[in-house]
mmCIF file of C-alpha atoms in Angstrom:
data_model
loop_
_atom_site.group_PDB
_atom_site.id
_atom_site.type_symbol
_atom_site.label_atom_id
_atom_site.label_comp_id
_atom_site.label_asym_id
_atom_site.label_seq_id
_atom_site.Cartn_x
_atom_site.Cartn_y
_atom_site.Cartn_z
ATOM 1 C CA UNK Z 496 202.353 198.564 14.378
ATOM 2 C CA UNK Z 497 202.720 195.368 13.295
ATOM 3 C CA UNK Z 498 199.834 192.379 14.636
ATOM 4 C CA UNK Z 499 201.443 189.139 15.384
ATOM 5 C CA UNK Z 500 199.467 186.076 14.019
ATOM 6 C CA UNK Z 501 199.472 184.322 16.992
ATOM 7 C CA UNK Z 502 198.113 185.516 20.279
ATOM 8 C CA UNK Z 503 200.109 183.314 22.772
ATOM 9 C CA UNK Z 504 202.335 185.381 24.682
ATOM 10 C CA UNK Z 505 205.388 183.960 26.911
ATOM 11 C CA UNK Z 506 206.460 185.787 29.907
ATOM 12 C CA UNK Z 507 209.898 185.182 31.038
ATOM 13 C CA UNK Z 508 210.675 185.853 34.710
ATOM 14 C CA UNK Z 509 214.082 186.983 35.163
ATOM 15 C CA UNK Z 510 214.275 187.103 38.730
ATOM 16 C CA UNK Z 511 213.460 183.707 38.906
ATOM 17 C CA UNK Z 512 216.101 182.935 36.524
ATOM 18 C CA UNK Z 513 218.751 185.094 38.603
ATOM 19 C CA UNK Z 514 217.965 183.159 41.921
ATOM 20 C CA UNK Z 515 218.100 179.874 40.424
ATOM 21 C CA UNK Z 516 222.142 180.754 39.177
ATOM 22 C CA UNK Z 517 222.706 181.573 42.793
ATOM 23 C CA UNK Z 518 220.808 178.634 43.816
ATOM 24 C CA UNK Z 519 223.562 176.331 41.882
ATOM 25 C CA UNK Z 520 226.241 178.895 42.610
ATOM 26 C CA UNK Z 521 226.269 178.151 45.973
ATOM 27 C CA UNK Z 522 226.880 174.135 45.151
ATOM 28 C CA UNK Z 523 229.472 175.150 42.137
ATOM 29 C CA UNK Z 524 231.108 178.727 42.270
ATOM 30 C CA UNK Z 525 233.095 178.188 38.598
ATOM 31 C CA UNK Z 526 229.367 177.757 36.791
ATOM 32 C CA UNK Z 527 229.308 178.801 33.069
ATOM 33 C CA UNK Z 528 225.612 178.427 32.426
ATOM 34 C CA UNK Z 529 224.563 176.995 29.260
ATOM 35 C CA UNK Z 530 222.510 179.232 27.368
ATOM 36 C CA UNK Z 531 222.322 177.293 24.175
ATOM 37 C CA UNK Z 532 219.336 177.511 21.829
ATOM 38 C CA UNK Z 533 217.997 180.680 22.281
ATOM 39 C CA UNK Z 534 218.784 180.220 26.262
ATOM 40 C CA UNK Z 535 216.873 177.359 26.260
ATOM 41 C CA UNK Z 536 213.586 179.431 24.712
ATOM 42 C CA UNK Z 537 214.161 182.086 27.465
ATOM 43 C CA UNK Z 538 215.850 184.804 25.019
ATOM 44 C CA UNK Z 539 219.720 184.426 24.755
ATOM 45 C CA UNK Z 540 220.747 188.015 25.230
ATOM 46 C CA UNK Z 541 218.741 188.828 28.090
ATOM 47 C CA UNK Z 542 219.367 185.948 29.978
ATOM 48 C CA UNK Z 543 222.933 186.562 29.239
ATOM 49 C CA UNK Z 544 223.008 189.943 30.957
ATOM 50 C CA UNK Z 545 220.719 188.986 33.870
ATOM 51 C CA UNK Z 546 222.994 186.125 34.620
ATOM 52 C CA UNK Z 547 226.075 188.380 33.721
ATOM 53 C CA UNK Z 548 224.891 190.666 36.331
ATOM 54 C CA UNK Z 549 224.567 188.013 38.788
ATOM 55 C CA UNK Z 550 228.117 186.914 38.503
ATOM 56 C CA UNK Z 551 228.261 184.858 35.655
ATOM 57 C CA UNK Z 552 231.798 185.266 33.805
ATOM 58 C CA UNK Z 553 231.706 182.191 31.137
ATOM 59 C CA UNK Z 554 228.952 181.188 28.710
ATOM 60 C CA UNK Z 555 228.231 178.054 26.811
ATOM 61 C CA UNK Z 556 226.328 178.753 23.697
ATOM 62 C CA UNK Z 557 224.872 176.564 21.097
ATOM 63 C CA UNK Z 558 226.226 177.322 17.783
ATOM 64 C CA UNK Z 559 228.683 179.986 16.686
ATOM 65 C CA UNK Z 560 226.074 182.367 15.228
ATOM 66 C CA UNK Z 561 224.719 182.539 18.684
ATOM 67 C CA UNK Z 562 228.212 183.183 20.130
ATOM 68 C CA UNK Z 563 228.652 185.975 18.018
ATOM 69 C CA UNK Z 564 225.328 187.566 19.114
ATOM 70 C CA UNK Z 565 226.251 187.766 23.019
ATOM 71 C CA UNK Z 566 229.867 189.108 21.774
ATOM 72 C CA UNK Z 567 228.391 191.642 19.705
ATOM 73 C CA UNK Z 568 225.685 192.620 22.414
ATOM 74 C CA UNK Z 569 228.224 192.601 24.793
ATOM 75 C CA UNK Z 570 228.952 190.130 26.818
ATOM 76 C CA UNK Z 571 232.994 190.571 27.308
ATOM 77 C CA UNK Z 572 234.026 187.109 29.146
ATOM 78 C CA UNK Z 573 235.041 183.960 27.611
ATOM 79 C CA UNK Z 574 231.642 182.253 25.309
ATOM 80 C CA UNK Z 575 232.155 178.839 24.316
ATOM 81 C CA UNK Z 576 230.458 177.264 21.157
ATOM 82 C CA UNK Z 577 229.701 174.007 22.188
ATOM 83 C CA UNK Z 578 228.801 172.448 18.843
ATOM 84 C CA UNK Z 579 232.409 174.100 17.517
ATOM 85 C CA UNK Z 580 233.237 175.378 13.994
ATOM 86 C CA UNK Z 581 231.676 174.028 11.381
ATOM 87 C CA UNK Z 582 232.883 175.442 8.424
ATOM 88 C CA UNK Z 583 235.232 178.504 7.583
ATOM 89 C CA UNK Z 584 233.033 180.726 8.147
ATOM 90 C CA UNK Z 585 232.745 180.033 11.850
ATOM 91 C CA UNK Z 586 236.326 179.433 12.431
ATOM 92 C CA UNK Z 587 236.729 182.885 10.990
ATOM 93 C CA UNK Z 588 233.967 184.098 13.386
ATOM 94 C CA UNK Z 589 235.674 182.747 15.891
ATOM 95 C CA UNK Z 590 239.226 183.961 15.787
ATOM 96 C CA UNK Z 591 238.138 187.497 14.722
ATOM 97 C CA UNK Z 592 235.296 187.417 17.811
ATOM 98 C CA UNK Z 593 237.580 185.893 20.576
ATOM 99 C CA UNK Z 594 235.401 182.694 20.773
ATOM 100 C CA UNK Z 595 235.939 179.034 21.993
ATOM 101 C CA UNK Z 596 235.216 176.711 19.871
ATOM 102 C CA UNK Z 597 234.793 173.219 20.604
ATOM 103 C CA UNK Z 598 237.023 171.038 19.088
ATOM 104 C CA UNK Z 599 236.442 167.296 18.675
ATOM 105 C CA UNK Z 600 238.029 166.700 14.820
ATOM 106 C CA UNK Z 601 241.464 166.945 13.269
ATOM 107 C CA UNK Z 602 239.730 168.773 10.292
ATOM 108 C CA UNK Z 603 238.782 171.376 13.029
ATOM 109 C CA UNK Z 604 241.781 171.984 14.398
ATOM 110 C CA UNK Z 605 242.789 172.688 10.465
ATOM 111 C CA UNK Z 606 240.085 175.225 9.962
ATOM 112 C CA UNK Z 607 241.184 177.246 12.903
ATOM 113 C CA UNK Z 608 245.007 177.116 12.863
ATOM 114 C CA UNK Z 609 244.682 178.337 8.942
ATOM 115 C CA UNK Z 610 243.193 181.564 10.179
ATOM 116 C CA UNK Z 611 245.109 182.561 12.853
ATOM 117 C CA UNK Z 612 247.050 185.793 12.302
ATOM 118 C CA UNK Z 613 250.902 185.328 12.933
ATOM 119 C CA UNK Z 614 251.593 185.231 16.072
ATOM 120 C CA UNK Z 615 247.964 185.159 17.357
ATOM 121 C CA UNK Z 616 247.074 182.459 19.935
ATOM 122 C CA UNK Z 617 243.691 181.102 19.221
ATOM 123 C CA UNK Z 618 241.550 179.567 22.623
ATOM 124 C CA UNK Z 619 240.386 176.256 21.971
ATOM 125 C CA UNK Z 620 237.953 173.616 24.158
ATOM 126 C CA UNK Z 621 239.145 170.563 23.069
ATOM 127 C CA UNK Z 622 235.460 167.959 23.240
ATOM 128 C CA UNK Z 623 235.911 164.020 24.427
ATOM 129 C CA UNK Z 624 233.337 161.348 24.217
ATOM 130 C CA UNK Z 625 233.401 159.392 27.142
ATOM 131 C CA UNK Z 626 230.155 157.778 26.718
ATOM 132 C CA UNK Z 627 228.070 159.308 24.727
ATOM 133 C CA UNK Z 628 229.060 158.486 21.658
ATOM 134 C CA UNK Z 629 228.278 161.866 20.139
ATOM 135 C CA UNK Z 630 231.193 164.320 18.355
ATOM 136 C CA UNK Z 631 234.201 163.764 20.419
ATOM 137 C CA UNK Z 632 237.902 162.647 20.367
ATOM 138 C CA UNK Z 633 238.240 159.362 22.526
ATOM 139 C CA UNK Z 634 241.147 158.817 24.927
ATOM 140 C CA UNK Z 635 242.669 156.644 22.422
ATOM 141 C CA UNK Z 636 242.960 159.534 20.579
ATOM 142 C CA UNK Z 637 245.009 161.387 22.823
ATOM 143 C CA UNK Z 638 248.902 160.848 21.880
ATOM 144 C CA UNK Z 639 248.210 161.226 18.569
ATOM 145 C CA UNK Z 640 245.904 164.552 19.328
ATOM 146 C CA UNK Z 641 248.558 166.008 21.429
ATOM 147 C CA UNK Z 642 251.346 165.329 19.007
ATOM 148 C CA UNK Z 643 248.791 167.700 16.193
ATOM 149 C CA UNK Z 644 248.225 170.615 18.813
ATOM 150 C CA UNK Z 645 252.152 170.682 19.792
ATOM 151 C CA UNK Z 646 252.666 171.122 15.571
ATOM 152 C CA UNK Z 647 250.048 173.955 15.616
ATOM 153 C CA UNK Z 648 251.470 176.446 18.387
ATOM 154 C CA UNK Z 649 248.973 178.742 17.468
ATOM 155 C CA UNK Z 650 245.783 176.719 19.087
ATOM 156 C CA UNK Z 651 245.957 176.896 22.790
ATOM 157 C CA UNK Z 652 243.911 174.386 24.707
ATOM 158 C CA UNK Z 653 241.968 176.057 27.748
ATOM 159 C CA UNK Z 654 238.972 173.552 28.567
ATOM 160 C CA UNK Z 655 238.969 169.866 28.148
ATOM 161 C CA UNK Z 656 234.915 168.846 28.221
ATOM 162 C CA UNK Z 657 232.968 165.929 27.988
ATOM 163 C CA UNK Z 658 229.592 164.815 28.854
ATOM 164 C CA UNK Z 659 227.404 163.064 31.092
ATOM 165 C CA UNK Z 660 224.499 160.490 29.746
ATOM 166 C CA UNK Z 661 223.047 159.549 32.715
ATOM 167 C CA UNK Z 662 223.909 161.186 35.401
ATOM 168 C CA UNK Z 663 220.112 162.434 36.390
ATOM 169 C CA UNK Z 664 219.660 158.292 36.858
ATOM 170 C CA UNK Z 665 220.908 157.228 40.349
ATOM 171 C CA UNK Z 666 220.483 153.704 39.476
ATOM 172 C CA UNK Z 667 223.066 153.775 36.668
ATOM 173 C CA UNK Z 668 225.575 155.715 39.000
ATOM 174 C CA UNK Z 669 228.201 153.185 37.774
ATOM 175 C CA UNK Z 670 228.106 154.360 34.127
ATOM 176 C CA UNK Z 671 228.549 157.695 35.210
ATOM 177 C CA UNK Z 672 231.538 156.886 37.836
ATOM 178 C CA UNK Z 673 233.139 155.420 34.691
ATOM 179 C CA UNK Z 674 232.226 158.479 32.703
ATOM 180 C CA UNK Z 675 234.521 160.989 35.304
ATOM 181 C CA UNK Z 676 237.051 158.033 35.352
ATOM 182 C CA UNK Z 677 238.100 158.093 31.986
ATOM 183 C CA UNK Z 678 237.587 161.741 31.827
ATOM 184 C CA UNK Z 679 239.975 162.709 34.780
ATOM 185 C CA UNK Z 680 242.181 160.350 32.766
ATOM 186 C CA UNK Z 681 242.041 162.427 29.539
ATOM 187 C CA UNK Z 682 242.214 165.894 31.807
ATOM 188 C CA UNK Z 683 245.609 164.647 33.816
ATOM 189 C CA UNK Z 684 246.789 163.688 30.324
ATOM 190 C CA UNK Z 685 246.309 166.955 28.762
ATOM 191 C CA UNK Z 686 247.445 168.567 31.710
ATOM 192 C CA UNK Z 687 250.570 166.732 31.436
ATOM 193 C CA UNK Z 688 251.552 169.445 28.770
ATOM 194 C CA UNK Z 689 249.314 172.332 29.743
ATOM 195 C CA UNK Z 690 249.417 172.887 33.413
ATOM 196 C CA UNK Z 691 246.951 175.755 32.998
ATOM 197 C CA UNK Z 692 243.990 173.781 31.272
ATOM 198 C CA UNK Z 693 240.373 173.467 32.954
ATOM 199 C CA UNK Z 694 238.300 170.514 33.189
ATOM 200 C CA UNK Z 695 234.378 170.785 33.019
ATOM 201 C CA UNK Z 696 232.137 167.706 33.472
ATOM 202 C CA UNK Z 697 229.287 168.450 35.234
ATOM 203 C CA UNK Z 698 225.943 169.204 33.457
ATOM 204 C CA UNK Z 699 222.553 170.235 35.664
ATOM 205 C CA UNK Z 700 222.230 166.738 37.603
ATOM 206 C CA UNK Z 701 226.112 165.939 37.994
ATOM 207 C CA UNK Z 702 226.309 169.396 39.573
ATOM 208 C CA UNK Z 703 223.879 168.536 42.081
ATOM 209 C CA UNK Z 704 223.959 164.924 42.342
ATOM 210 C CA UNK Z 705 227.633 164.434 42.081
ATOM 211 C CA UNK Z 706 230.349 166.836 43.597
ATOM 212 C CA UNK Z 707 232.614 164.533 42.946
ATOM 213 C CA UNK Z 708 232.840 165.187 39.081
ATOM 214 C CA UNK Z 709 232.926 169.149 39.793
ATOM 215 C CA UNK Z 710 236.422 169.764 38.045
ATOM 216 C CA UNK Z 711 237.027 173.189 37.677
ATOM 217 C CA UNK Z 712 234.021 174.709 35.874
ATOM 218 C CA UNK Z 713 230.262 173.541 35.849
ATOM 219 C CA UNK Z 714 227.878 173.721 33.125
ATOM 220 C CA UNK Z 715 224.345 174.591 34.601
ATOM 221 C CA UNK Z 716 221.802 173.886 31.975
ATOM 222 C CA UNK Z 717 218.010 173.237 32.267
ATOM 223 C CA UNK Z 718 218.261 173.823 36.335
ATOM 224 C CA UNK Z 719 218.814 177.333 35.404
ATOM 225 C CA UNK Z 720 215.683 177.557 33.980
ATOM 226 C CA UNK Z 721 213.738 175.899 36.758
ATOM 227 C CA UNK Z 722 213.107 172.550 35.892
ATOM 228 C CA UNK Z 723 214.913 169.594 38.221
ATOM 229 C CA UNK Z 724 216.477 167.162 36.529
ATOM 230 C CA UNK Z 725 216.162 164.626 39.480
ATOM 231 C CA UNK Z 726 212.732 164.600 39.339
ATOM 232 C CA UNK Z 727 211.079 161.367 39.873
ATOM 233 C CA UNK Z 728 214.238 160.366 41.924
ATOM 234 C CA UNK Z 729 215.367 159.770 45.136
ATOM 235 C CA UNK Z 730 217.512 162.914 44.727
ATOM 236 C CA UNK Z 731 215.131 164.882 43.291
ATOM 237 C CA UNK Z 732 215.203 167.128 47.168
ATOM 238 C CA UNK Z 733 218.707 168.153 45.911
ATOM 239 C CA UNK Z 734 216.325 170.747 43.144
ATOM 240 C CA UNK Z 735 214.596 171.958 45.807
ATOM 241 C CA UNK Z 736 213.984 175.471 45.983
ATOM 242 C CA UNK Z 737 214.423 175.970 41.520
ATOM 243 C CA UNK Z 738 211.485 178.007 40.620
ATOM 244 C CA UNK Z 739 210.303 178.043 36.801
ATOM 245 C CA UNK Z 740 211.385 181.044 35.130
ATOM 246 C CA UNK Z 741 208.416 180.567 32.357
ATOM 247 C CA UNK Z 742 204.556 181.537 31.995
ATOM 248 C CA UNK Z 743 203.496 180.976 28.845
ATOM 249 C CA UNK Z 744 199.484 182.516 28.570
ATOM 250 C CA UNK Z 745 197.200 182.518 25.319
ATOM 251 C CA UNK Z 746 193.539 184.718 25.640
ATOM 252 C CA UNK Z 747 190.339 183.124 25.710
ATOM 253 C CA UNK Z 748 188.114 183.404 22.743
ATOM 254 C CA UNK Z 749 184.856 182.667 23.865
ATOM 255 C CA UNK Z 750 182.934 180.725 26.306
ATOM 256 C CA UNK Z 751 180.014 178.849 25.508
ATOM 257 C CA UNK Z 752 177.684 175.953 26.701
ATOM 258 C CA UNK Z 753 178.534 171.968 25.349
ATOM 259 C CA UNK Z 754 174.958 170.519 25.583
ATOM 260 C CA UNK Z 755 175.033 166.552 26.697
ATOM 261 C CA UNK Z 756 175.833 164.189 24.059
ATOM 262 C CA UNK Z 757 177.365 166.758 21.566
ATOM 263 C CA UNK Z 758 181.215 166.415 20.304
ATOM 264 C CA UNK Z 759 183.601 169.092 19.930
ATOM 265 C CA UNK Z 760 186.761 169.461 17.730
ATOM 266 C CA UNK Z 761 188.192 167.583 15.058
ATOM 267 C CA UNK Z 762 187.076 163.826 15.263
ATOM 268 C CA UNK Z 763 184.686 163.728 17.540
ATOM 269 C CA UNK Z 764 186.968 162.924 20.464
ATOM 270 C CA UNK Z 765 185.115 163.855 22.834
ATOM 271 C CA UNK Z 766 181.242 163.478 23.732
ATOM 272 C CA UNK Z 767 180.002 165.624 26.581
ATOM 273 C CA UNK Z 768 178.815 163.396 29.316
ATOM 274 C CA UNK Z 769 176.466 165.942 30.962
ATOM 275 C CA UNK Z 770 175.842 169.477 30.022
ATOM 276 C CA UNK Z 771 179.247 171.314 30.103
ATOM 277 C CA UNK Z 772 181.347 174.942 29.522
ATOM 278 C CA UNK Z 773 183.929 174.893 27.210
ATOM 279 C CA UNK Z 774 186.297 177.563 26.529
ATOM 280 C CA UNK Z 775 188.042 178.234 23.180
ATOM 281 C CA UNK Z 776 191.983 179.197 24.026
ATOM 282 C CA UNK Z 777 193.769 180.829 20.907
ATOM 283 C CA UNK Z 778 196.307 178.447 21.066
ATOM 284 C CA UNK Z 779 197.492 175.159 19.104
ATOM 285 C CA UNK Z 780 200.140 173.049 17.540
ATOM 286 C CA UNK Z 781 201.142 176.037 14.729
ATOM 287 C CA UNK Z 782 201.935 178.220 18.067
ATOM 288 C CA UNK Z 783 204.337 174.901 19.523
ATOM 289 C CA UNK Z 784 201.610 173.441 21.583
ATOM 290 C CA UNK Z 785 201.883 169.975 20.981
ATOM 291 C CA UNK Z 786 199.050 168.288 19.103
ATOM 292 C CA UNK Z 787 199.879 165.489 21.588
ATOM 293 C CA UNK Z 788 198.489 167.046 24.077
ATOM 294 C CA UNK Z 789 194.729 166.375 22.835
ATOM 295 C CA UNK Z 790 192.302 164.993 25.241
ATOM 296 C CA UNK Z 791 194.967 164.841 27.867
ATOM 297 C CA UNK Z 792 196.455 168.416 28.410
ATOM 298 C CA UNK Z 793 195.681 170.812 31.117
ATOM 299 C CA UNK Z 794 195.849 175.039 30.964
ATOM 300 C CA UNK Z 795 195.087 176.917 34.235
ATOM 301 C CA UNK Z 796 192.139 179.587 34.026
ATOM 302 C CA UNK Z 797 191.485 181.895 36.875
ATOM 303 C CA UNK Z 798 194.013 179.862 39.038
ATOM 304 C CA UNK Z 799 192.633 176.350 38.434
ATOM 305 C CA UNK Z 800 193.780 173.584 36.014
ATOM 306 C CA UNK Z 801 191.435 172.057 33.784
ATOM 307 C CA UNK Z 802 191.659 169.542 31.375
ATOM 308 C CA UNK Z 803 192.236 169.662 27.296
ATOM 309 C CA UNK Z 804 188.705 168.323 25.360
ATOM 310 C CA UNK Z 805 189.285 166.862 22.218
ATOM 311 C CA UNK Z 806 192.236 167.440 19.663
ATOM 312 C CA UNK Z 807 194.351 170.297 19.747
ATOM 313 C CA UNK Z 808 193.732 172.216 16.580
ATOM 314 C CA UNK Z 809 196.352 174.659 14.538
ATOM 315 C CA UNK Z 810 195.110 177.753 16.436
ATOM 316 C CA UNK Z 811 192.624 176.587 18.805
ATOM 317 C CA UNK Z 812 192.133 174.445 21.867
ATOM 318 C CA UNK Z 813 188.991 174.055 24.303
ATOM 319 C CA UNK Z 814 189.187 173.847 28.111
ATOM 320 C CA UNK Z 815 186.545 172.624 30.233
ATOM 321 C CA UNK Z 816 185.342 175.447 32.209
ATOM 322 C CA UNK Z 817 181.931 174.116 33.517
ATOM 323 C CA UNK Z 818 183.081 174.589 37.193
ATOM 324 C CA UNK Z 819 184.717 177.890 37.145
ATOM 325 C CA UNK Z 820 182.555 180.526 36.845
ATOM 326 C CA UNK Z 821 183.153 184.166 35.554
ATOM 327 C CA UNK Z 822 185.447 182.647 33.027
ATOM 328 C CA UNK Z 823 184.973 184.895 29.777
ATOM 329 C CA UNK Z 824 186.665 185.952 26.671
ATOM 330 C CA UNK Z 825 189.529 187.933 26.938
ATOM 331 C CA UNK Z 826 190.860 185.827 30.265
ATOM 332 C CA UNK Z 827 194.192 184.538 29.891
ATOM 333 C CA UNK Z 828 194.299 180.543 29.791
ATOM 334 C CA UNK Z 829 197.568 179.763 31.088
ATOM 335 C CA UNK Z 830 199.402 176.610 29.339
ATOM 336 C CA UNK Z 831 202.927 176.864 31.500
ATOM 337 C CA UNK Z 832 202.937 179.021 34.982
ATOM 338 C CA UNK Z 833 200.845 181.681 36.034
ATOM 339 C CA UNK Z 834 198.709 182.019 39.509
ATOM 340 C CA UNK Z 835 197.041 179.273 41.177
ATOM 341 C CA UNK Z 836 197.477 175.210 40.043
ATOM 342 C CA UNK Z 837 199.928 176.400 37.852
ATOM 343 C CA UNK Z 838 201.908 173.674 35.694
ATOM 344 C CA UNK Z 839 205.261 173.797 35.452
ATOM 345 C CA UNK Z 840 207.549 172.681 32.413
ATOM 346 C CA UNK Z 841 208.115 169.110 34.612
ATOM 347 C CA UNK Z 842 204.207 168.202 34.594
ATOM 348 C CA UNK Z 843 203.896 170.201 30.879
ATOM 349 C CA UNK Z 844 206.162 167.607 29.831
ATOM 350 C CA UNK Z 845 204.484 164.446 31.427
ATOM 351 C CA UNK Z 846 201.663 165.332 29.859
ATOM 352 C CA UNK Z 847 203.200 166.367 26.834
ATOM 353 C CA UNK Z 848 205.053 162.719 26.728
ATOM 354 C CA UNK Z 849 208.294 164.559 26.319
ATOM 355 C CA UNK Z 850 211.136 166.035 28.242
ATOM 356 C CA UNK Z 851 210.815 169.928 30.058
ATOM 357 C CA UNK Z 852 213.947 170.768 28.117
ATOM 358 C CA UNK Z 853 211.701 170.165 24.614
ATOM 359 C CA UNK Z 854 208.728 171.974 26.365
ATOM 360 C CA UNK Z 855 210.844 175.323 26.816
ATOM 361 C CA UNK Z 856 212.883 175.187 23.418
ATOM 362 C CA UNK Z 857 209.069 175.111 21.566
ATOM 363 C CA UNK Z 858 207.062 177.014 23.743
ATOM 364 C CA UNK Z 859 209.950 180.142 23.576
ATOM 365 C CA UNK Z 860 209.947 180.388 19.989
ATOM 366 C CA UNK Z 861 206.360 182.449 20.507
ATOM 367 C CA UNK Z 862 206.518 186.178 21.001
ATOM 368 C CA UNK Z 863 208.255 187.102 24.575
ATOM 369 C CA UNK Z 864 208.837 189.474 26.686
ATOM 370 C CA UNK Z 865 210.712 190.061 30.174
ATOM 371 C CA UNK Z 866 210.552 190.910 34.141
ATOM 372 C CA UNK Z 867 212.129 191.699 36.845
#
């Protein structure tokens, strides 16, 4: 069997994961989570079939590679790619795998109409920027973007998407009224010649903060996995009751005194002001915990959260454990979750000086497993 070269072990919670859809559901029945990158660190296949199983019948993926994967593991409803085809291999995965790209270039709509079998129809999400100037046709674009898909019969628009910049910001509400303005514009235009399209607007915070920019299918993203994107707002109640699907745990070393006056770790960082317990977590920056995090970090040991001394090193980080006794090698320090003053990927993140979405994506590329 082989040994893995790092000991830090993530636990994903899938019940967590399952109560949070219904959670969201209950605000936005025509959800189609977003399970891009790896599910957001959580493991794309099984949180595809948890969610499945929970009612899910639409996924948003990443990339096409990853659309393939739930297809071939067998996830039969529709998958969209969100970042499209991106060469002819993709547009050939695609057709052949009954995927949805997103489409948001003429020299897209090229690479998929040149592989469609005669007479095949070929499902299409056709991608708008209306605001954050990221891939996207514009609503200038439109005539001249309808006049290319009526000249290709064999692409058939079913989603018309866009999305939201700031829409976890109540004080810019204005940019993001504009943002459903001009898309509602764009959706009645398409409409115009298919009745039958779908509109989908709303990421995690538009689908709780804003009901009014519902359309017809929601895109649940990093509230699936636990985190609220309100927090820190005056709407951050509206995440109430999301529980971190997470725990991310790395064993203990060993445990040994830190006299007064002596340093520990690279730089001499930190001096200990009185005599002190330190204990040596086999965890650091090569195992995605940030190097940022030196001096300033907390991990929770035997329910309590203690703080980070010194630098984070490649493999190795020390805890202050003088007030916490029993604490000995072997006990799991936990870095994200567990029992007691746990941290979740919110406070991870403060700490971290990033965003909980960048916490997961790292801290899930460790060794994982999965339960109930």
């Amino acid at each position: 069997m082989p040994i893995a070269y790092n000991k830090i072990a993530v636990r994903v919670r899938l019940g967590a994961l399952r109560r949070n859809f219904e959670i969201l559901r209950r605000m936005a029945p025509a959800a189609m989570p977003v399970i891009k990158s790896d599910a957001y660190g959580h493991g794309l296949l099984p949180v595809a079939r948890t969610l499945e199983a929970a009612g899910a019948d639409a996924f948003a993926a990443g990339t096409v590679g990853e659309c393939a994967q739930l297809r071939d593991g067998g996830i039969p409803g529709r998958i969209v790619a969100l970042l499209g085809a991106t060469d002819a291999a993709d547009a050939e995965c695609c057709v052949a795998r009954s995927i949805v790209p997103a489409v948001y270039s003429a020299d897209q709509l090229e690479l998929l109409a040149g592989r469609a079998a005669p007479g095949q129809q070929v499902d299409i999400a056709l991608k708008f920027d209306t605001g954050m100037a990221r891939p996207g046709f514009t609503e200038a674009d439109l005539p001249a973007l309808l006049d290319r898909l009526h000249a290709r019969p064999m692409l058939r628009p079913v989603l018309v998407m866009s999305h939201l910049a700031v829409s976890d910001d109540p004080s810019r509400a204005d940019f993001t009224r504009q943002q459903g303005e001009t898309f509602g514009r764009i959706l009645a235009g398409v409409r115009a010649d298919w009745p039958a399209v779908h509109g989908s607007l709303a990421n995690s915070a538009a689908l709780l903060a804003h009901p009014e920019l519902h359309f017809d299918v929601q895109r649940p993203g990093i509230a699936l996995y636990g985190a609220n994107p309100l927090r820190g707002t005056a709407q951050e109640h509206l995440g109430d009751g999301l529980q971190p699907a997470m725990d991310v745990a790395a064993p203990i070393l060993q445990v040994h005194p830190l006299p007064a006056g002596r340093s520990i770790s690279y730089g001499r960082t930190f001096t200990a002001p009185r005599d002190m317990t330190v204990a040596i977590v086999a965890t650091g920056y090569a195992d995605a915990y940030s190097r940022g995090l030196s001096g300033k970090g907390a991990m929770t040991v035997h329910g309590r959260r203690l703080p980070i001394l010194g630098r984070v090193c490649m493999q190795m980080t020390a805890v202050d454990v003088t007030d916490v006794p029993g604490v000995t090698a072997g006990d799991d320090a936990y870095l994200l979750g567990g029992p007691g003053e746990a941290l979740t990927p919110d406070e991870l993140a403060d700490l971290w000086g990033t965003i909980s979405y960048e916490v997961l994506c790292l801290l899930g590329m460790n060794p994982r497993t999965h339960r109930e």
